[in-house]
């Protein structure tokens, strides 16, 4: 069995944003030379997310509007976490909703997706360096 580990680094220029990382994950699969197996992709920070969805521009706006309507950034006083001097409680909640990681099958050396599926990095407390782990396991 082969294993491969790589970290993707992101520093988004805004507090929130979404990045399609499908091609970067496929590059990792290519480098791993795994033909049949699994790839785990997970955010290594508690205020960012990895998830699978459609790469459609309207969805980016829908995600932002939906997340903000359920967990607004302010007022900061609405969150107990922010009593510690932090200002990112909403980012932790958004990460929980959108998810920590995905696992995708690898078949014939390619990510084995359903129709329209893509892998995304979601940032909810940006403007600083964050890591995403890509771990490939298989034959």
XYZ file of C-alpha atoms in Angstrom:
139
model
C 0.000 0.000 0.000
C 1.213 3.497 -0.887
C 0.645 6.620 1.150
C 1.187 10.246 0.249
C 0.855 13.405 2.335
C 0.785 17.003 1.153
C -0.336 20.301 2.663
C -2.074 22.987 0.633
C -1.584 26.507 1.982
C -4.200 29.256 1.739
C -4.159 32.913 2.752
C -7.388 34.414 1.502
C -7.461 38.217 1.138
C -10.879 38.476 2.815
C -12.481 37.197 5.984
C -14.685 34.774 4.031
C -14.419 33.045 0.704
C -14.674 29.807 -1.237
C -11.966 28.217 -3.406
C -12.385 25.280 -5.774
C -9.435 23.000 -4.936
C -10.402 20.008 -7.090
C -7.471 20.397 -9.497
C -4.986 20.753 -6.610
C -6.298 17.544 -5.036
C -6.088 15.730 -8.389
C -2.459 16.926 -8.699
C -1.759 15.308 -5.323
C -3.363 12.064 -6.498
C -1.194 12.200 -9.639
C 1.961 12.762 -7.574
C 1.040 9.889 -5.247
C 0.850 7.444 -8.169
C -2.071 5.757 -6.437
C -4.352 4.184 -9.027
C -7.018 2.713 -6.719
C -7.650 4.068 -3.228
C -8.942 6.985 -1.219
C -7.998 10.607 -0.674
C -8.779 12.452 2.549
C -8.864 16.244 2.339
C -9.284 18.117 5.612
C -8.933 21.617 6.929
C -6.399 21.816 9.719
C -8.052 24.916 11.226
C -11.247 25.284 13.225
C -12.481 28.286 11.258
C -12.240 26.880 7.731
C -13.902 24.000 5.942
C -13.646 21.394 3.198
C -16.800 20.270 1.416
C -18.119 18.889 -1.881
C -20.704 20.661 -3.986
C -21.403 22.068 -7.451
C -19.083 24.725 -8.934
C -21.860 27.189 -9.765
C -21.392 30.909 -9.094
C -24.896 31.419 -7.692
C -24.179 28.833 -5.016
C -21.284 30.893 -3.652
C -23.701 33.752 -3.013
C -26.323 31.358 -1.639
C -23.838 29.777 0.808
C -22.691 33.198 1.993
C -26.258 34.491 2.467
C -27.437 31.289 4.187
C -24.453 31.084 6.548
C -24.653 34.750 7.438
C -28.427 34.589 8.031
C -28.013 31.748 10.518
C -24.738 32.865 12.165
C -24.059 36.580 11.791
C -20.618 37.861 12.683
C -22.015 40.640 14.852
C -23.003 41.641 17.374
C -20.020 39.902 18.954
C -21.818 39.821 22.309
C -24.250 37.168 21.020
C -21.502 34.508 21.300
C -19.981 33.296 24.583
C -16.765 32.338 22.738
C -16.189 36.022 22.022
C -16.203 36.750 25.784
C -12.593 35.493 25.729
C -11.525 38.412 23.531
C -11.984 36.536 20.267
C -14.226 37.840 17.495
C -14.652 34.694 15.401
C -17.308 32.559 17.087
C -19.405 32.749 13.930
C -16.495 31.243 11.937
C -16.375 28.195 14.228
C -20.106 27.622 13.777
C -19.917 28.055 9.993
C -17.081 25.530 9.848
C -19.182 23.023 11.772
C -22.079 23.461 9.345
C -19.949 23.188 6.169
C -17.772 20.343 7.425
C -14.195 19.502 8.330
C -13.210 17.025 5.611
C -14.141 14.903 2.639
C -13.054 11.460 1.489
C -13.143 10.725 -2.233
C -12.550 7.414 -3.999
C -9.734 7.161 -6.536
C -10.462 4.968 -9.561
C -7.983 4.554 -12.422
C -5.911 7.386 -10.913
C -8.767 9.928 -11.003
C -11.081 11.402 -8.394
C -14.269 9.341 -8.659
C -17.043 11.948 -8.416
C -20.742 12.018 -9.084
C -22.083 14.509 -11.632
C -21.048 18.120 -10.960
C -19.166 17.316 -7.732
C -16.116 19.443 -6.895
C -14.028 19.937 -3.735
C -14.054 23.351 -2.046
C -12.102 25.129 0.654
C -14.346 27.441 2.689
C -12.769 30.255 4.679
C -14.693 31.903 7.518
C -11.954 33.814 9.381
C -9.343 34.625 6.752
C -6.507 37.060 6.241
C -4.007 34.575 7.660
C -2.163 31.449 6.582
C -4.069 28.170 6.883
C -3.293 24.566 5.959
C -5.300 21.816 4.279
C -4.094 18.217 4.560
C -4.312 15.932 1.525
C -3.665 12.277 2.429
C -3.755 9.640 -0.307
C -3.844 5.922 0.496
C -4.061 3.017 -1.917
C -2.368 0.913 -4.575
